[in-house]
Amino acid sequence: MTYAEITGWGKCVPPAIMTNDDLATFLDTSDEWIRTRTGIEERRVSAVGTSTMARVAAENALAAADVDATEVDLIIVASCTADEIIPNMASKVQQDIGAKNAAAFDLNAACSGFLYAMHYATGAIKAGMHQKVLIIGAERLTRILDWTKRESAVLFGDGAGAMLLESSENEVGLLASKVSCDADARDVLSLDFGLGFDRYDFDGVMPFNFEGQEIFKRAVKGMSAAIEDVFKQTGKTVDDIDALIPHQANKRLIDFLGKMCKVPEGKTMVNIQKYGNTSSATLPIAFCEALETGMVKPGDTIMSAVFGGGLTCGAGLIRWGERVTPLGDNQKTLPEDGPSALDLILPLYKGSKAAWENKGRG
């Protein structure tokens, strides 16, 4: 059989850090309020476009695999915050890294996007349609948030991560997966902005609907069902899991999944405290840091679970290969001499506040 081995990995996290205390300078919130409810202590804010972060993460993944960009035959970029609608962001990454032989498309499954991309990329490799697939999760969520709404504004951050999947005879990579969508509740997590708006009467308000309790309830149900489906497909049980690398949306949700999979705390990847929820970028960034810290060992069996707007959902069982160190330098970063996080966010907060006041709802 043919498998899709993960041979390269890389991330890009912006240098500008916004702490909870920074948020408290303009929002009615506090470090304690945010940490106790979410586990988040800080998040990154990007001064560059989503495609730039995607490019850096992609270059790092290729360096880790020691693969030239011209060898890649497919690029999938998972994102809900693309720089533009047309042309797609994947074509920009293809151009920027010189992957001239690759097909390229974007995928929007919100926070579930990277696992969706891995699911379909693995299928394409197993079917013999592609040999080397670059998958990327990249988001610049800070640009679309309503910064007057503390319930959602404190949750998200920017970043990107990438993996290179290669055709292999080794029984590694994504061995089984389940993706689904609970569309009956799609509106509980939504951004009221898109081509449905009145282009001639747009006032700058992008309402972000985030019904936290309903989202949490459905996330628990959806991810639990997806994990059980994956166990059923493979015949594996919680006793076979070496590590849990889940979507980073809420510390309470991560703790629930850890108990469900009976994974010791030290083998559950948690980095939400540093980055917040970076949507489709959370999973690849978490994998990169799990490898950097030694959490993932050669041959480990890893469970991943995700949940996002739509309401999309998924889980995957991954067997890691023998190599856990990059072949090349995969630590390329963005320049650190840009504006501060507050300098980037305050104009957005003031703009959101003014827009609501103009509507008589400030």
PDB file of C-alpha atoms in Angstrom, residues 123-232:
ATOM      1  CA  GLY A 123      -6.298  10.418  -0.016  1.00  0.00           C
ATOM      2  CA  ALA A 124      -4.797  11.972  -3.145  1.00  0.00           C
ATOM      3  CA  ILE A 125      -1.383  10.449  -2.406  1.00  0.00           C
ATOM      4  CA  LYS A 126      -2.834   7.022  -1.630  1.00  0.00           C
ATOM      5  CA  ALA A 127      -4.772   7.135  -4.912  1.00  0.00           C
ATOM      6  CA  GLY A 128      -1.577   7.916  -6.818  1.00  0.00           C
ATOM      7  CA  MET A 129      -2.828  11.321  -7.958  1.00  0.00           C
ATOM      8  CA  HIS A 130       0.019  13.239  -6.266  1.00  0.00           C
ATOM      9  CA  GLN A 131       3.455  12.428  -4.852  1.00  0.00           C
ATOM     10  CA  LYS A 132       4.469  15.447  -2.776  1.00  0.00           C
ATOM     11  CA  VAL A 133       1.765  17.633  -1.242  1.00  0.00           C
ATOM     12  CA  LEU A 134       2.400  20.791   0.751  1.00  0.00           C
ATOM     13  CA  ILE A 135      -0.421  21.558   3.192  1.00  0.00           C
ATOM     14  CA  ILE A 136      -0.592  24.865   5.044  1.00  0.00           C
ATOM     15  CA  GLY A 137      -2.825  26.372   7.715  1.00  0.00           C
ATOM     16  CA  ALA A 138      -2.543  30.161   7.883  1.00  0.00           C
ATOM     17  CA  GLU A 139      -4.691  32.811   9.536  1.00  0.00           C
ATOM     18  CA  ARG A 140      -4.697  36.542  10.246  1.00  0.00           C
ATOM     19  CA  LEU A 141      -7.770  36.564  12.443  1.00  0.00           C
ATOM     20  CA  THR A 142      -6.892  39.796  14.228  1.00  0.00           C
ATOM     21  CA  ARG A 143      -7.867  41.714  11.078  1.00  0.00           C
ATOM     22  CA  ILE A 144     -11.481  40.510  11.064  1.00  0.00           C
ATOM     23  CA  LEU A 145     -12.402  40.507  14.764  1.00  0.00           C
ATOM     24  CA  ASP A 146     -14.798  42.988  16.303  1.00  0.00           C
ATOM     25  CA  TRP A 147     -12.414  44.370  18.906  1.00  0.00           C
ATOM     26  CA  THR A 148     -15.228  45.862  20.967  1.00  0.00           C
ATOM     27  CA  LYS A 149     -16.511  42.365  21.892  1.00  0.00           C
ATOM     28  CA  ARG A 150     -14.310  40.930  24.609  1.00  0.00           C
ATOM     29  CA  GLU A 151     -15.989  37.494  24.530  1.00  0.00           C
ATOM     30  CA  SER A 152     -14.483  36.767  21.120  1.00  0.00           C
ATOM     31  CA  ALA A 153     -11.705  39.347  20.744  1.00  0.00           C
ATOM     32  CA  VAL A 154      -9.593  37.795  23.509  1.00  0.00           C
ATOM     33  CA  LEU A 155      -9.636  34.313  21.963  1.00  0.00           C
ATOM     34  CA  PHE A 156      -7.818  34.553  18.664  1.00  0.00           C
ATOM     35  CA  GLY A 157      -4.371  35.206  17.238  1.00  0.00           C
ATOM     36  CA  ASP A 158      -2.361  35.030  14.018  1.00  0.00           C
ATOM     37  CA  GLY A 159       0.069  32.442  12.678  1.00  0.00           C
ATOM     38  CA  ALA A 160       0.802  29.745  10.120  1.00  0.00           C
ATOM     39  CA  GLY A 161       2.075  26.188   9.979  1.00  0.00           C
ATOM     40  CA  ALA A 162       2.836  23.705   7.225  1.00  0.00           C
ATOM     41  CA  MET A 163       3.663  20.079   6.515  1.00  0.00           C
ATOM     42  CA  LEU A 164       5.026  18.248   3.504  1.00  0.00           C
ATOM     43  CA  LEU A 165       3.429  14.871   2.793  1.00  0.00           C
ATOM     44  CA  GLU A 166       5.273  12.436   0.520  1.00  0.00           C
ATOM     45  CA  SER A 167       4.295   9.137  -1.034  1.00  0.00           C
ATOM     46  CA  SER A 168       5.829   6.286   0.951  1.00  0.00           C
ATOM     47  CA  GLU A 169       5.658   2.512   1.375  1.00  0.00           C
ATOM     48  CA  ASN A 170       6.111   2.912   5.132  1.00  0.00           C
ATOM     49  CA  GLU A 171       2.928   2.574   7.188  1.00  0.00           C
ATOM     50  CA  VAL A 172       3.100   6.099   8.570  1.00  0.00           C
ATOM     51  CA  GLY A 173       1.279   9.405   8.313  1.00  0.00           C
ATOM     52  CA  LEU A 174      -2.484   9.789   8.606  1.00  0.00           C
ATOM     53  CA  LEU A 175      -3.667   6.189   8.983  1.00  0.00           C
ATOM     54  CA  ALA A 176      -7.342   6.965   9.529  1.00  0.00           C
ATOM     55  CA  SER A 177      -9.488  10.063   9.753  1.00  0.00           C
ATOM     56  CA  LYS A 178     -13.041  11.259  10.036  1.00  0.00           C
ATOM     57  CA  VAL A 179     -14.270  14.692   8.937  1.00  0.00           C
ATOM     58  CA  SER A 180     -17.835  15.935   9.265  1.00  0.00           C
ATOM     59  CA  CYS A 181     -20.015  19.034   9.517  1.00  0.00           C
ATOM     60  CA  ASP A 182     -22.819  19.948  11.937  1.00  0.00           C
ATOM     61  CA  ALA A 183     -24.437  22.517   9.634  1.00  0.00           C
ATOM     62  CA  ASP A 184     -27.662  22.780  11.643  1.00  0.00           C
ATOM     63  CA  ALA A 185     -25.739  25.009  14.072  1.00  0.00           C
ATOM     64  CA  ARG A 186     -23.501  26.754  11.560  1.00  0.00           C
ATOM     65  CA  ASP A 187     -24.565  30.226  12.723  1.00  0.00           C
ATOM     66  CA  VAL A 188     -23.330  29.869  16.319  1.00  0.00           C
ATOM     67  CA  LEU A 189     -19.838  30.708  15.063  1.00  0.00           C
ATOM     68  CA  SER A 190     -19.990  33.114  12.181  1.00  0.00           C
ATOM     69  CA  LEU A 191     -18.632  36.343  10.729  1.00  0.00           C
ATOM     70  CA  ASP A 192     -21.275  38.442   8.996  1.00  0.00           C
ATOM     71  CA  PHE A 193     -19.049  39.533   6.147  1.00  0.00           C
ATOM     72  CA  GLY A 194     -18.717  38.299   2.578  1.00  0.00           C
ATOM     73  CA  LEU A 195     -20.184  38.790  -0.853  1.00  0.00           C
ATOM     74  CA  GLY A 196     -23.678  38.829   0.627  1.00  0.00           C
ATOM     75  CA  PHE A 197     -23.166  42.322   2.068  1.00  0.00           C
ATOM     76  CA  ASP A 198     -24.232  45.565   0.379  1.00  0.00           C
ATOM     77  CA  ARG A 199     -21.023  46.680  -1.308  1.00  0.00           C
ATOM     78  CA  TYR A 200     -22.268  50.274  -1.654  1.00  0.00           C
ATOM     79  CA  ASP A 201     -23.397  50.691   1.947  1.00  0.00           C
ATOM     80  CA  PHE A 202     -20.693  48.910   3.947  1.00  0.00           C
ATOM     81  CA  ASP A 203     -20.028  50.728   7.218  1.00  0.00           C
ATOM     82  CA  GLY A 204     -17.016  48.764   8.390  1.00  0.00           C
ATOM     83  CA  VAL A 205     -18.891  46.658  10.949  1.00  0.00           C
ATOM     84  CA  MET A 206     -18.126  42.934  10.707  1.00  0.00           C
ATOM     85  CA  PRO A 207     -20.274  41.338  13.452  1.00  0.00           C
ATOM     86  CA  PHE A 208     -18.652  38.215  14.849  1.00  0.00           C
ATOM     87  CA  ASN A 209     -21.184  35.822  16.370  1.00  0.00           C
ATOM     88  CA  PHE A 210     -19.626  33.533  18.962  1.00  0.00           C
ATOM     89  CA  GLU A 211     -22.003  31.552  21.184  1.00  0.00           C
ATOM     90  CA  GLY A 212     -19.436  30.037  23.495  1.00  0.00           C
ATOM     91  CA  GLN A 213     -21.538  27.582  25.501  1.00  0.00           C
ATOM     92  CA  GLU A 214     -23.260  26.133  22.445  1.00  0.00           C
ATOM     93  CA  ILE A 215     -19.957  25.867  20.592  1.00  0.00           C
ATOM     94  CA  PHE A 216     -18.324  24.075  23.534  1.00  0.00           C
ATOM     95  CA  LYS A 217     -21.211  21.600  23.840  1.00  0.00           C
ATOM     96  CA  ARG A 218     -21.191  20.743  20.157  1.00  0.00           C
ATOM     97  CA  ALA A 219     -17.380  20.620  20.037  1.00  0.00           C
ATOM     98  CA  VAL A 220     -17.314  18.005  22.795  1.00  0.00           C
ATOM     99  CA  LYS A 221     -19.973  15.926  21.041  1.00  0.00           C
ATOM    100  CA  GLY A 222     -18.456  16.285  17.558  1.00  0.00           C
ATOM    101  CA  MET A 223     -14.837  15.584  18.454  1.00  0.00           C
ATOM    102  CA  SER A 224     -15.771  12.676  20.727  1.00  0.00           C
ATOM    103  CA  ALA A 225     -17.740  11.057  17.907  1.00  0.00           C
ATOM    104  CA  ALA A 226     -14.914  11.639  15.410  1.00  0.00           C
ATOM    105  CA  ILE A 227     -12.321  10.087  17.744  1.00  0.00           C
ATOM    106  CA  GLU A 228     -14.531   7.038  18.339  1.00  0.00           C
ATOM    107  CA  ASP A 229     -14.989   6.669  14.566  1.00  0.00           C
ATOM    108  CA  VAL A 230     -11.225   6.686  14.041  1.00  0.00           C
ATOM    109  CA  PHE A 231     -10.749   4.073  16.769  1.00  0.00           C
ATOM    110  CA  LYS A 232     -13.385   1.918  15.086  1.00  0.00           C
TER     111      LYS A 232
END
